[in-house]
GROMACS .gro file of N, CA and C in nm:
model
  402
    1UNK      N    1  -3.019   0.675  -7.213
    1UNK     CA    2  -3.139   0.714  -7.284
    1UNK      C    3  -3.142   0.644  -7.421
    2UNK      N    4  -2.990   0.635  -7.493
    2UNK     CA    5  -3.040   0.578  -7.623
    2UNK      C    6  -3.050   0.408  -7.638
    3UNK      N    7  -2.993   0.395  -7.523
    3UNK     CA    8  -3.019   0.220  -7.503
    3UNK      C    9  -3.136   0.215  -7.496
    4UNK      N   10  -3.249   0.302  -7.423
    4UNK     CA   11  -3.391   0.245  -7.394
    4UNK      C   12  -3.435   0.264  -7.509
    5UNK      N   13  -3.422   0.380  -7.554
    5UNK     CA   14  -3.481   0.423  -7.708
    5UNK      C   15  -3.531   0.306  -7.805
    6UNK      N   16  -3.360   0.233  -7.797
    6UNK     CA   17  -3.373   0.135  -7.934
    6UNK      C   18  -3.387  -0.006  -7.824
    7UNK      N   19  -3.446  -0.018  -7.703
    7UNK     CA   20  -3.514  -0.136  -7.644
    7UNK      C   21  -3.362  -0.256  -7.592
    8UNK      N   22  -3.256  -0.176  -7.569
    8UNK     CA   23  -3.150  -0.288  -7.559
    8UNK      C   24  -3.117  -0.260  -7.453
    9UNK      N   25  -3.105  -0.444  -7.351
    9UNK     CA   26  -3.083  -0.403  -7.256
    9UNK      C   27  -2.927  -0.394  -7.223
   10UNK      N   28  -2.911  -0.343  -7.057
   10UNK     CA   29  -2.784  -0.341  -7.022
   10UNK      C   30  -2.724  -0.471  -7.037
   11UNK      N   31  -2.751  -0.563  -6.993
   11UNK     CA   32  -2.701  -0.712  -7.086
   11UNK      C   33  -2.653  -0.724  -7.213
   12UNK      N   34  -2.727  -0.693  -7.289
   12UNK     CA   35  -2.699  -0.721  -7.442
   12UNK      C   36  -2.569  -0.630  -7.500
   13UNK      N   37  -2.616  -0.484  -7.398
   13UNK     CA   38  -2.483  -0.405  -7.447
   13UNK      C   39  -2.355  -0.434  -7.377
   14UNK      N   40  -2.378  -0.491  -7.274
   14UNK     CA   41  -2.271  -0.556  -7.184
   14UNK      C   42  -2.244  -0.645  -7.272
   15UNK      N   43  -2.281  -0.727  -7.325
   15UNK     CA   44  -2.259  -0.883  -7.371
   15UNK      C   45  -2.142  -0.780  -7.540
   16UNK      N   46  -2.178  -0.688  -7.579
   16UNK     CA   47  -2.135  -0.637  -7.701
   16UNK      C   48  -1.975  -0.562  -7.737
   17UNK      N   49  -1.999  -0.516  -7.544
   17UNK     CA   50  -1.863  -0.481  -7.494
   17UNK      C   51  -1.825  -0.519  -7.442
   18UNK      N   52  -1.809  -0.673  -7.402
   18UNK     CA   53  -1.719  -0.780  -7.341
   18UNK      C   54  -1.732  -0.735  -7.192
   19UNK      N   55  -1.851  -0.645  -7.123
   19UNK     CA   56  -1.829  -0.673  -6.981
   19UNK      C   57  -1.998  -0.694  -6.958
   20UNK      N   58  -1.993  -0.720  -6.790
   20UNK     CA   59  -2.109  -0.710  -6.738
   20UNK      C   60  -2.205  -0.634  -6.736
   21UNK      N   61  -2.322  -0.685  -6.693
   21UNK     CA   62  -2.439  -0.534  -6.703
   21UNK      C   63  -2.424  -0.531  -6.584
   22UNK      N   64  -2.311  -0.544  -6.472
   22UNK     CA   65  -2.333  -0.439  -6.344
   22UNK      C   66  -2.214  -0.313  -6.403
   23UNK      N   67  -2.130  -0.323  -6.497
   23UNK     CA   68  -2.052  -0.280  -6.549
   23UNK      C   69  -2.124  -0.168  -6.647
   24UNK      N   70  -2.186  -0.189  -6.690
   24UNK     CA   71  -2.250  -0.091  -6.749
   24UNK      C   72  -2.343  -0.004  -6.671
   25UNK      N   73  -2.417  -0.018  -6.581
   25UNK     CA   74  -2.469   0.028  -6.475
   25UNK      C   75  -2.413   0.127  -6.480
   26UNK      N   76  -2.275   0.089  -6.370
   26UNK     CA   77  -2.168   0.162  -6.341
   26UNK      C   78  -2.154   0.280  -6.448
   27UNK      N   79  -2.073   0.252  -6.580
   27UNK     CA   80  -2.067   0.339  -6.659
   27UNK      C   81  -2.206   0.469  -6.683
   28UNK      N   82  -2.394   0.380  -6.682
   28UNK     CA   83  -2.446   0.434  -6.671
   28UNK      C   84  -2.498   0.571  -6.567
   29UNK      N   85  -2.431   0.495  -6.390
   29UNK     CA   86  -2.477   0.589  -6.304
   29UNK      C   87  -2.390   0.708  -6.321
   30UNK      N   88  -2.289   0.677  -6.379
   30UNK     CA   89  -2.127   0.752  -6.375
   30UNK      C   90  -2.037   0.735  -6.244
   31UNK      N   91  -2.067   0.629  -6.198
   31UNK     CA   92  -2.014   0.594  -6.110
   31UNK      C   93  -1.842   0.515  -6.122
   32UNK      N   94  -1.823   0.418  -6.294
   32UNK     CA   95  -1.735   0.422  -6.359
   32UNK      C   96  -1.720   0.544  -6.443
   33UNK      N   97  -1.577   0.594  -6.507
   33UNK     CA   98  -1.575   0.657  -6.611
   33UNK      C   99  -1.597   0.604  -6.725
   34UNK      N  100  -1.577   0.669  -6.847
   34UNK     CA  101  -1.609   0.584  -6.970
   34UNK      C  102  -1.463   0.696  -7.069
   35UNK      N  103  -1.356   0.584  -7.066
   35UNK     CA  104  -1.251   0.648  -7.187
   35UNK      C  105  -1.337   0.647  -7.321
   36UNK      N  106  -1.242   0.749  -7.391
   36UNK     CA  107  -1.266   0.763  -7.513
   36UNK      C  108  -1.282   0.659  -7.632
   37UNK      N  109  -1.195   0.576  -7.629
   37UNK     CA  110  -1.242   0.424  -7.722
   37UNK      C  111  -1.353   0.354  -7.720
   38UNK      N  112  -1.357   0.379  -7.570
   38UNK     CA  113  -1.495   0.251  -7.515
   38UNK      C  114  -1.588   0.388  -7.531
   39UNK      N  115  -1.622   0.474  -7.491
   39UNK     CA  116  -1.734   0.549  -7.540
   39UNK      C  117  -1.739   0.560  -7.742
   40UNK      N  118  -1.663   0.571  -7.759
   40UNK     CA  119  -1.676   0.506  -7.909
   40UNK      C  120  -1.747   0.426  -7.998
   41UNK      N  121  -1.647   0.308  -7.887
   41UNK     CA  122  -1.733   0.162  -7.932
   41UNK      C  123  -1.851   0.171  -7.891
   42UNK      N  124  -1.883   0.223  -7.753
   42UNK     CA  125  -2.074   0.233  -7.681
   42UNK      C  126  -2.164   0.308  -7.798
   43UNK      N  127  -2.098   0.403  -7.909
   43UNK     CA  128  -2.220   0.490  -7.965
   43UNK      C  129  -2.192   0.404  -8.090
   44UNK      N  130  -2.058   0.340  -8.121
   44UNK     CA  131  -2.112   0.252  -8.231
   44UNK      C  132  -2.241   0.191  -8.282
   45UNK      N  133  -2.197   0.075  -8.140
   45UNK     CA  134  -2.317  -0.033  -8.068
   45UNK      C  135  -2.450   0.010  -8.074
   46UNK      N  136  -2.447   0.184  -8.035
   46UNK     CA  137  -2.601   0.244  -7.995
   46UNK      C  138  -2.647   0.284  -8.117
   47UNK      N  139  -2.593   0.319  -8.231
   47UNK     CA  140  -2.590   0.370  -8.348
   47UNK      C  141  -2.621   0.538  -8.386
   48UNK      N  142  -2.532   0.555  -8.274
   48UNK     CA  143  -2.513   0.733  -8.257
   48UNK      C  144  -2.375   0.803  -8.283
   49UNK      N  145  -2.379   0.883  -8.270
   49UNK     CA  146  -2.228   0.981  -8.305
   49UNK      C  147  -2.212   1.021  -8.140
   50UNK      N  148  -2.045   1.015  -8.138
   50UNK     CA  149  -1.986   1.034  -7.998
   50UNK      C  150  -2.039   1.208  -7.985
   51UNK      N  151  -2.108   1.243  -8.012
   51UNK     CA  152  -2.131   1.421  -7.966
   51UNK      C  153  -2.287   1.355  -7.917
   52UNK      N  154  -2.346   1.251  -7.931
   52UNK     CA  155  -2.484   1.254  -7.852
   52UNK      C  156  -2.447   1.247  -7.722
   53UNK      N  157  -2.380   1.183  -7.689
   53UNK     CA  158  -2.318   1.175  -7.535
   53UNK      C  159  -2.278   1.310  -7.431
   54UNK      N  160  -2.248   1.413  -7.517
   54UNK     CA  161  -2.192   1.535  -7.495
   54UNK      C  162  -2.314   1.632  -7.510
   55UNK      N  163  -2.450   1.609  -7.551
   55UNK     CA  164  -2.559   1.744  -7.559
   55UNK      C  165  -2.581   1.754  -7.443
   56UNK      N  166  -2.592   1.906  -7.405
   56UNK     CA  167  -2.610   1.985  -7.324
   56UNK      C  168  -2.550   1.970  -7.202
   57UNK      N  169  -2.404   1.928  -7.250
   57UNK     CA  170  -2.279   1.959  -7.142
   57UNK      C  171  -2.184   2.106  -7.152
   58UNK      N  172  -2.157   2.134  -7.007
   58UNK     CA  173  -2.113   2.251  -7.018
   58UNK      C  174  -2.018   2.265  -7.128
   59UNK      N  175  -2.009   2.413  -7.183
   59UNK     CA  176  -1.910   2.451  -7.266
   59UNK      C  177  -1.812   2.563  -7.210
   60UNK      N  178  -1.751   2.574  -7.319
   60UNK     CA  179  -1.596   2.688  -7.261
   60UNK      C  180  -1.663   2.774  -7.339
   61UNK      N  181  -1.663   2.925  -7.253
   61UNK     CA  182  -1.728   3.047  -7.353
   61UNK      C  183  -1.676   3.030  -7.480
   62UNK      N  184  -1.772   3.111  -7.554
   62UNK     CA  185  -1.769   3.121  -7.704
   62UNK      C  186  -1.784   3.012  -7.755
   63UNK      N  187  -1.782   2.896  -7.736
   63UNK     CA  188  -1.768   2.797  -7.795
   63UNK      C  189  -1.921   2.703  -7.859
   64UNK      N  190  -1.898   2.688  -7.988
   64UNK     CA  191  -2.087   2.659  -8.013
   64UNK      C  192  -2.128   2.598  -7.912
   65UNK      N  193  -2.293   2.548  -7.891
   65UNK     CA  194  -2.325   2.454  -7.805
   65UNK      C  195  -2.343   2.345  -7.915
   66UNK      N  196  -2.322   2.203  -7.792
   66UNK     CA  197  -2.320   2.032  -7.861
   66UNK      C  198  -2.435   2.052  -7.858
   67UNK      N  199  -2.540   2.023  -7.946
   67UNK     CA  200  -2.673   1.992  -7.972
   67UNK      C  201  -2.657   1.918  -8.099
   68UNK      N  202  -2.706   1.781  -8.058
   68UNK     CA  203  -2.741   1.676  -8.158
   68UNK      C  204  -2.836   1.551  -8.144
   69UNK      N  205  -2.903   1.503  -8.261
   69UNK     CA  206  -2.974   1.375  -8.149
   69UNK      C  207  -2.837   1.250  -8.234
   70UNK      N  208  -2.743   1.294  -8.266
   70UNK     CA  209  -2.639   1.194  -8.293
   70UNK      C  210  -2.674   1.089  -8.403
   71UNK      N  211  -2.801   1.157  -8.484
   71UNK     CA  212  -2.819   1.056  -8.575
   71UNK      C  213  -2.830   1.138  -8.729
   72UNK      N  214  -2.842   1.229  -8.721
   72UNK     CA  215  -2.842   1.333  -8.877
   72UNK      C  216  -2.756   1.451  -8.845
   73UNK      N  217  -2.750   1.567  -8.902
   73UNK     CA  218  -2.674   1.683  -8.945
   73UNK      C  219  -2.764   1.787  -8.879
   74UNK      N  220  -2.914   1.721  -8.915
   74UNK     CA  221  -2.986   1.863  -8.834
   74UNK      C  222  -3.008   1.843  -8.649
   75UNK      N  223  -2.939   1.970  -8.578
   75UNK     CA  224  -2.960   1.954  -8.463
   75UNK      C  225  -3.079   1.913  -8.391
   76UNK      N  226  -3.115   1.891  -8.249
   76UNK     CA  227  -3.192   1.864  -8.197
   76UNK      C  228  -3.217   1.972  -8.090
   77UNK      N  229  -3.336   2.027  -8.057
   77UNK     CA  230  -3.342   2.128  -7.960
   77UNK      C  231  -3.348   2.064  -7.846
   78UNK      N  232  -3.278   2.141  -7.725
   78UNK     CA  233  -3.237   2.073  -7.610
   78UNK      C  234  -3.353   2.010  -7.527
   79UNK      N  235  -3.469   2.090  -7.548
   79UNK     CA  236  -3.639   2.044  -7.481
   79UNK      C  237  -3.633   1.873  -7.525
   80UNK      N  238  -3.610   1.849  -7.654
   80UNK     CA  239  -3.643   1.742  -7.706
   80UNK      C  240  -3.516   1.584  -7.582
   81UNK      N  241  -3.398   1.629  -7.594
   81UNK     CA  242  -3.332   1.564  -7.513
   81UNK      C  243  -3.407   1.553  -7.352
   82UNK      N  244  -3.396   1.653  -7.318
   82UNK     CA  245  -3.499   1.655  -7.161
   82UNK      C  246  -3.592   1.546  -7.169
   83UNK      N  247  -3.701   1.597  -7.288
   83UNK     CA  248  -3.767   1.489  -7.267
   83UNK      C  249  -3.753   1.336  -7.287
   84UNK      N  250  -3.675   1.331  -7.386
   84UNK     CA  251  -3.658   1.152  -7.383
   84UNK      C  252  -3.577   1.106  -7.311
   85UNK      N  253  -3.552   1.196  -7.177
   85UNK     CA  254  -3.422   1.103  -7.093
   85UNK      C  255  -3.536   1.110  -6.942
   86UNK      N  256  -3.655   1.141  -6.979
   86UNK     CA  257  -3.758   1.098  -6.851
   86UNK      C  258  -3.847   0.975  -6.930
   87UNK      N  259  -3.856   0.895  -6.792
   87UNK     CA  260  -3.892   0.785  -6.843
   87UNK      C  261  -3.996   0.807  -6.887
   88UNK      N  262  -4.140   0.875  -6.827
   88UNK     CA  263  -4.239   0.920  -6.940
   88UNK      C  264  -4.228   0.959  -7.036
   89UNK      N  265  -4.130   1.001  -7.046
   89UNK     CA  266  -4.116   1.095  -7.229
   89UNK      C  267  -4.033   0.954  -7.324
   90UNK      N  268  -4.020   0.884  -7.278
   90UNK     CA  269  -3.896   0.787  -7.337
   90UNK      C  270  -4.098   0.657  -7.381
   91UNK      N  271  -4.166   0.662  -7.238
   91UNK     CA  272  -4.228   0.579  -7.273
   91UNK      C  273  -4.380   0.651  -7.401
   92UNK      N  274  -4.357   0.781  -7.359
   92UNK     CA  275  -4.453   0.836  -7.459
   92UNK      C  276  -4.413   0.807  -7.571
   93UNK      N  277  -4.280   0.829  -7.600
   93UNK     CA  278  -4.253   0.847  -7.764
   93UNK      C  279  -4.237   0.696  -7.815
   94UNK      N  280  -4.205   0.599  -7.741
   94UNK     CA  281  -4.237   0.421  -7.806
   94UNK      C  282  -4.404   0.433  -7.828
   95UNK      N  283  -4.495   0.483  -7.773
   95UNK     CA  284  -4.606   0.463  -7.806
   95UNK      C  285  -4.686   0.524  -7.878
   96UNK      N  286  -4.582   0.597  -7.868
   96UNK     CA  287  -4.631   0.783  -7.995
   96UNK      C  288  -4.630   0.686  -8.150
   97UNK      N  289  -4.465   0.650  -8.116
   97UNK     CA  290  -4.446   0.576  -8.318
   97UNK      C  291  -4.491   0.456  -8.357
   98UNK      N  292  -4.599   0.402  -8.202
   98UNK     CA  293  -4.662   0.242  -8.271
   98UNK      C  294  -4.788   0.244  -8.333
   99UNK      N  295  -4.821   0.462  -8.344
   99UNK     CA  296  -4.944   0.456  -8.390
   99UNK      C  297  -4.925   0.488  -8.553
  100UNK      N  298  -4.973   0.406  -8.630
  100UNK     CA  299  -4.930   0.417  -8.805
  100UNK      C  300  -5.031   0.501  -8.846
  101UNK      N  301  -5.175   0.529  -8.763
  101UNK     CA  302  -5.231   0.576  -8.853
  101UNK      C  303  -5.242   0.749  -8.850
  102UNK      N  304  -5.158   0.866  -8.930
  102UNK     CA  305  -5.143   0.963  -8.960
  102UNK      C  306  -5.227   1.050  -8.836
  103UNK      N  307  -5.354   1.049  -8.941
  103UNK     CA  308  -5.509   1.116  -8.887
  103UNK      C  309  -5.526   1.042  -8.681
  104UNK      N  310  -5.468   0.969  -8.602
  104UNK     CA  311  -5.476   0.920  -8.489
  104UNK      C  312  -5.353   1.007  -8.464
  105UNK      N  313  -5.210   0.983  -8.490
  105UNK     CA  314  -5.134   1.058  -8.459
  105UNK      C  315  -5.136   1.191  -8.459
  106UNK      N  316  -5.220   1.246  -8.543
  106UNK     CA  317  -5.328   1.457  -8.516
  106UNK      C  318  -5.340   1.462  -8.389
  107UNK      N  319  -5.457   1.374  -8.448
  107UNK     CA  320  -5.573   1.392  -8.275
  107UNK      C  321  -5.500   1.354  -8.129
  108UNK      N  322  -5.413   1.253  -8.155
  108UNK     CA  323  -5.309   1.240  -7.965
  108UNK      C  324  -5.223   1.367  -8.009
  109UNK      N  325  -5.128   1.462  -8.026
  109UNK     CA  326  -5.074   1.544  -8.095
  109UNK      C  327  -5.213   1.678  -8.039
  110UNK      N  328  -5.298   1.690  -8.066
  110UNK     CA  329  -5.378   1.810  -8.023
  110UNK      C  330  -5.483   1.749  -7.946
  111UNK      N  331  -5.472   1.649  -7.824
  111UNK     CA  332  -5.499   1.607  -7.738
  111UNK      C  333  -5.415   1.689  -7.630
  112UNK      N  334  -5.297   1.624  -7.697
  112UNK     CA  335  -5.188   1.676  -7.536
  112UNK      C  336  -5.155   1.846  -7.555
  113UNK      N  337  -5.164   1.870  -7.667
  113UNK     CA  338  -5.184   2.027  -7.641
  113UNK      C  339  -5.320   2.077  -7.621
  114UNK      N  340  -5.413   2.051  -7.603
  114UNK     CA  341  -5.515   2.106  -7.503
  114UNK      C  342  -5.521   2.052  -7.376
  115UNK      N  343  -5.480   1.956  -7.337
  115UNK     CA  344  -5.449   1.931  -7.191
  115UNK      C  345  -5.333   2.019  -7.132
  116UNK      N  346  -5.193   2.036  -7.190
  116UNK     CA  347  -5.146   2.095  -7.201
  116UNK      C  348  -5.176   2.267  -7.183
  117UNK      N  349  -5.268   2.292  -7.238
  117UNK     CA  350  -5.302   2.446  -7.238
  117UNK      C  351  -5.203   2.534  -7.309
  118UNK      N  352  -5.103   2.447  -7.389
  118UNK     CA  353  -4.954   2.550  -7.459
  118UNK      C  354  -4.978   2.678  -7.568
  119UNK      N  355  -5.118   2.614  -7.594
  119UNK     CA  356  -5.097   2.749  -7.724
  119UNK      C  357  -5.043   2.873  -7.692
  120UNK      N  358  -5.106   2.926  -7.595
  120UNK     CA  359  -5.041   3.087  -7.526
  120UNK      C  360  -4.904   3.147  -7.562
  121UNK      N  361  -4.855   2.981  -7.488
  121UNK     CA  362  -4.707   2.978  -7.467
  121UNK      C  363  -4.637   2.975  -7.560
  122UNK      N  364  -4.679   2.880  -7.738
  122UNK     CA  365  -4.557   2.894  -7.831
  122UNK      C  366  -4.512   3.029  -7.906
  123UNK      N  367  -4.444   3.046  -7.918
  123UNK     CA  368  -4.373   3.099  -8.039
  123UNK      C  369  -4.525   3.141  -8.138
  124UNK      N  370  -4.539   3.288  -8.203
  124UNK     CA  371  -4.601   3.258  -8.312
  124UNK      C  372  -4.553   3.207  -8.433
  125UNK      N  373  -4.390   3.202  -8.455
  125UNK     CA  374  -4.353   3.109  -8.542
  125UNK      C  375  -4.371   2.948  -8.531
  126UNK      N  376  -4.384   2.925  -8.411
  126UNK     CA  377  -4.419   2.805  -8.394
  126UNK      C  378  -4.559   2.761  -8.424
  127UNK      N  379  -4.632   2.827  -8.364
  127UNK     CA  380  -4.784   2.807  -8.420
  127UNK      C  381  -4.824   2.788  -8.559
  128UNK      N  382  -4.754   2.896  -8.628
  128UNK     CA  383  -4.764   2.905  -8.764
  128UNK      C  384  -4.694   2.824  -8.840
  129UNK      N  385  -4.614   2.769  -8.846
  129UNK     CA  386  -4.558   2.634  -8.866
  129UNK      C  387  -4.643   2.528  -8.845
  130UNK      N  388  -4.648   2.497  -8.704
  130UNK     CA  389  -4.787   2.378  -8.688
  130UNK      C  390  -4.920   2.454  -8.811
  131UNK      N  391  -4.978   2.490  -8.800
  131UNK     CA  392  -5.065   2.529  -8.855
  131UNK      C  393  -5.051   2.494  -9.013
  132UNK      N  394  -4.926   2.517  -9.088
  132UNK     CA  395  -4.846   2.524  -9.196
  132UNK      C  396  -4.862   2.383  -9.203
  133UNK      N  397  -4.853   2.263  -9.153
  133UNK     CA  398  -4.818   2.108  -9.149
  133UNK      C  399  -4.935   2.067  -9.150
  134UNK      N  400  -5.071   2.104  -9.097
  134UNK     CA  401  -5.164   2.062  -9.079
  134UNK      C  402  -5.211   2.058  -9.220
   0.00000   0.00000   0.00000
């Protein structure tokens, strides 16, 4: 997911970690494993923290949950991961941030929530927040 994110292909990251992009594949399908060094070096390369790799993998009771998008301090809610690891959601959000202009980014933004039909559904803290930003 964060290779597509930042547009790099399995090549290039192959080419970065001295193997092939059927090699990375591999690592991708999980069909190879991935040790701890070389997953390292992979979130280096990706410019993430080794706990993005780990959101929303099982845990041992009690134990916090990994929630991160591996790039700041403030967590990421797990909805948000879901979605950018479907390729629609991966291709929405490249086309979400090529729009600069504010007032366009509203209107797609309360486009897809009336297609959507979500209001019902959020949170009234959530609403009120959106509402709060507007």
């Amino acid at each position: 997911m964060r290779r597509m994110m930042i547009g790099m292909s399995q090549e290039r990251l192959g080419d970065a970690l001295g193997l092939t992009f059927q090699q990375v594949q591999k690592y991708e399908k999980g069909t190879n494993r991935i040790g701890a060094s070389r997953l390292h070096q992979i979130a280096s390369i990706l410019g993430v923290q080794v706990e993005f790799f780990y959101e929303g993998a099982p845990q041992a009771e009690g134990a916090p949950p990994v929630v991160s998008d591996g790039l700041s301090e403030t967590p990421t809610p797990p909805y948000v991961a879901d979605f950018l690891s479907t390729t629609d959601g991966l291709h929405l959000m490249r086309a979400f941030m090529k729009v600069r202009d504010p007032k366009v980014r509203k209107r797609v933004v309360e486009l897809v929530e009336a297609l959507a039909g979500d209001d019902e559904e959020q949170p009234a803290e959530e609403l009120e927040a959106i509402e709060a930003v507007r």
